[in-house]
Short mmCIF file of C-alpha atoms in Angstrom, two decimals:
data_model
loop_
_atom_site.label_atom_id
_atom_site.label_comp_id
_atom_site.label_asym_id
_atom_site.label_seq_id
_atom_site.Cartn_x
_atom_site.Cartn_y
_atom_site.Cartn_z
CA MET A 1 37.38 -8.41 27.93
CA ILE A 2 38.02 -4.99 26.42
CA PHE A 3 36.38 -4.50 23.05
CA VAL A 4 37.95 -1.87 20.79
CA THR A 5 36.08 -0.56 17.76
CA VAL A 6 36.92 2.00 15.11
CA GLY A 7 33.41 1.96 13.72
CA SER A 8 32.39 0.83 10.27
CA MET A 9 33.26 3.84 8.14
CA MET A 10 36.93 4.75 8.48
CA ALA A 11 40.23 3.38 9.72
CA PHE A 12 41.62 4.76 13.00
CA ASP A 13 45.18 3.49 13.24
CA ARG A 14 46.10 5.87 16.07
CA LEU A 15 43.52 4.26 18.36
CA ILE A 16 44.56 0.74 17.34
CA LEU A 17 48.26 1.53 17.86
CA CYS A 18 47.54 3.02 21.30
CA MET A 19 45.47 0.00 22.28
CA ASP A 20 48.11 -2.41 20.99
CA LYS A 21 50.66 -0.66 23.25
CA TRP A 22 48.15 -0.87 26.12
CA ALA A 23 47.64 -4.60 25.47
CA LEU A 24 51.41 -5.14 25.54
CA LYS A 25 51.63 -3.46 28.97
CA HIS A 26 48.57 -5.40 30.20
CA SER A 27 49.30 -8.82 28.73
CA ASP A 28 46.99 -10.45 31.27
CA SER A 29 44.01 -8.60 29.75
CA ASP A 30 41.90 -9.99 26.93
CA VAL A 31 41.50 -7.37 24.19
CA LEU A 32 39.55 -7.79 20.96
CA ALA A 33 39.77 -5.04 18.34
CA GLN A 34 37.62 -4.41 15.29
CA ILE A 35 40.20 -2.52 13.19
CA GLY A 36 38.39 -1.82 9.92
CA GLY A 37 40.52 -1.03 6.90
CA GLY A 38 43.48 0.40 8.79
CA ALA A 39 47.08 -0.12 7.75
CA TYR A 40 48.36 -0.89 11.26
CA GLN A 41 48.16 -4.58 12.17
CA PRO A 42 48.21 -5.10 15.94
CA SER A 43 50.40 -7.82 17.42
CA HIS A 44 49.46 -7.74 21.11
CA MET A 45 45.68 -8.12 20.93
CA ARG A 46 43.18 -10.18 18.99
CA CYS A 47 41.77 -8.35 16.00
CA THR A 48 39.40 -8.63 13.11
CA ARG A 49 38.76 -6.24 10.24
CA MET A 50 34.97 -6.20 10.56
CA LEU A 51 32.28 -7.96 12.55
CA SER A 52 28.77 -8.82 11.46
CA PRO A 53 26.12 -6.88 13.37
CA SER A 54 25.34 -9.93 15.53
CA LYS A 55 29.04 -10.56 16.31
CA PHE A 56 29.54 -6.86 17.05
CA GLU A 57 26.62 -6.93 19.49
CA GLU A 58 28.02 -10.09 21.08
CA ALA A 59 31.44 -8.45 21.51
CA VAL A 60 29.90 -5.42 23.23
CA ARG A 61 27.72 -7.64 25.41
CA ASN A 62 30.78 -9.67 26.50
CA ALA A 63 32.97 -6.61 27.09
CA THR A 64 33.79 -5.18 30.47
CA VAL A 65 34.74 -1.91 28.76
CA VAL A 66 34.31 -0.63 25.19
CA VAL A 67 37.05 1.58 23.72
CA ALA A 68 36.06 3.51 20.61
CA HIS A 69 36.31 6.61 18.48
CA ALA A 70 33.97 9.40 19.56
CA GLY A 71 31.15 8.30 17.28
CA MET A 72 27.52 8.47 18.30
CA GLY A 73 26.85 4.92 17.11
CA SER A 74 29.49 3.54 19.46
CA TYR A 75 28.06 5.58 22.34
CA PHE A 76 24.49 4.42 21.67
CA VAL A 77 25.47 0.74 21.51
CA ALA A 78 27.47 0.97 24.74
CA ALA A 79 24.71 2.91 26.51
CA GLU A 80 22.01 0.51 25.32
CA MET A 81 23.99 -2.42 26.77
CA HIS A 82 24.99 -0.48 29.90
CA LYS A 83 28.70 -0.78 29.15
CA PRO A 84 31.27 1.85 30.12
CA ILE A 85 32.88 3.39 27.06
CA VAL A 86 36.25 5.07 26.66
CA MET A 87 36.21 7.45 23.71
CA LEU A 88 39.14 8.94 21.79
CA PRO A 89 38.10 11.46 19.11
CA ARG A 90 39.39 11.32 15.57
CA LEU A 91 41.18 14.52 14.55
CA ALA A 92 40.93 16.29 11.22
CA ALA A 93 44.52 17.54 11.61
CA ASN A 94 45.66 13.89 11.57
CA ARG A 95 43.45 13.20 8.53
CA GLU A 96 41.41 10.76 10.60
CA HIS A 97 38.22 12.56 9.59
CA THR A 98 37.19 15.50 7.43
CA THR A 99 36.04 17.64 10.38
CA ASP A 100 36.58 17.82 14.13
CA HIS A 101 32.96 17.01 14.95
CA GLN A 102 34.14 14.14 17.19
CA LEU A 103 35.79 16.71 19.47
CA HIS A 104 32.40 18.36 19.86
CA THR A 105 30.72 15.00 20.39
CA ILE A 106 33.10 13.95 23.17
CA LYS A 107 32.80 17.34 24.88
CA TRP A 108 29.03 16.85 24.87
CA LEU A 109 29.18 13.24 26.11
CA ARG A 110 32.09 13.27 28.56
CA ASP A 111 30.08 14.10 31.67
CA ARG A 112 27.51 11.36 31.11
CA PRO A 113 27.62 8.29 33.33
CA GLY A 114 29.68 5.49 31.84
CA VAL A 115 31.57 7.75 29.39
CA PHE A 116 35.32 8.18 29.87
CA ALA A 117 36.87 10.78 27.59
CA ALA A 118 40.45 10.61 26.38
CA MET A 119 41.06 13.89 24.61
CA SER A 120 44.54 12.73 23.57
CA ASP A 121 46.58 9.54 23.25
CA ASP A 122 48.26 10.40 26.56
CA GLU A 123 44.89 10.33 28.38
CA LEU A 124 43.79 6.94 27.03
CA ASP A 125 45.45 4.73 29.68
CA ALA A 126 44.00 6.78 32.55
CA ALA A 127 40.53 6.72 31.00
CA ILE A 128 40.72 2.94 30.65
CA ASP A 129 41.89 2.63 34.26
CA LYS A 130 38.91 4.69 35.46
CA ALA A 131 36.47 2.67 33.38
CA MET A 132 37.97 -0.63 34.59
CA ALA A 133 37.95 0.53 38.21
CA GLY A 134 34.19 0.81 38.04
CA GLU A 135 34.05 4.58 38.40
CA HIS A 136 30.51 4.43 37.09
CA VAL A 137 27.27 2.90 38.24
CA ALA A 138 26.13 0.21 35.84
CA GLY A 139 22.98 1.40 34.17
CA ALA A 140 22.87 4.69 36.08
CA ASN A 141 21.10 7.35 34.08
CA PHE A 142 21.07 5.20 30.97
CA THR A 143 17.74 5.65 29.27
CA ASP A 144 16.11 4.57 26.06
CA PHE A 145 14.95 8.14 25.51
CA ALA A 146 16.58 11.51 24.97
CA PRO A 147 16.47 14.01 27.85
CA GLU A 148 13.07 15.69 28.23
CA PRO A 149 14.33 19.24 27.41
CA PHE A 150 15.65 17.95 24.08
CA LEU A 151 12.40 16.11 23.32
CA THR A 152 10.43 19.26 24.14
CA ARG A 153 12.52 21.29 21.67
CA VAL A 154 12.06 18.65 18.95
CA ARG A 155 8.30 18.52 19.54
CA HIS A 156 8.12 22.32 19.39
CA PHE A 157 10.10 22.36 16.14
CA LEU A 158 7.92 19.68 14.54
CA VAL A 159 4.62 21.23 15.59
CA ASN A 160 5.48 24.80 14.65
#
């Protein structure tokens, strides 16, 4: 199953529309989307507006691949459950967010194991194909802790 999430804060109709088109082309695939308050209502995949935290966790646990906006919360949940994640950033120019911080987030995350970046709608299908093909090692380099250089900088900041 592919689990699609727009997060809990804002609609992301562009992602849902792209995934609905993907689901139409891949009608043999099971796709569940958490669509939030968006205006677009998908017709080729199962959807729900919101999921309780326990149902959200269950959906991620049951997913083969997670497809999401480029939000840190989505990344952390996928990483914690060792699930590959395809991320499409929201764009301020499309009024999907107030800033382009998700572009910076995806540029920072895209080389991590299990992260498949789609920098545009046109790259989404290929990113899903890579994630589904297993071009990652389950659990590889996933950790419950931040990288040591980052922790060292935080410790230095807090102590000084």
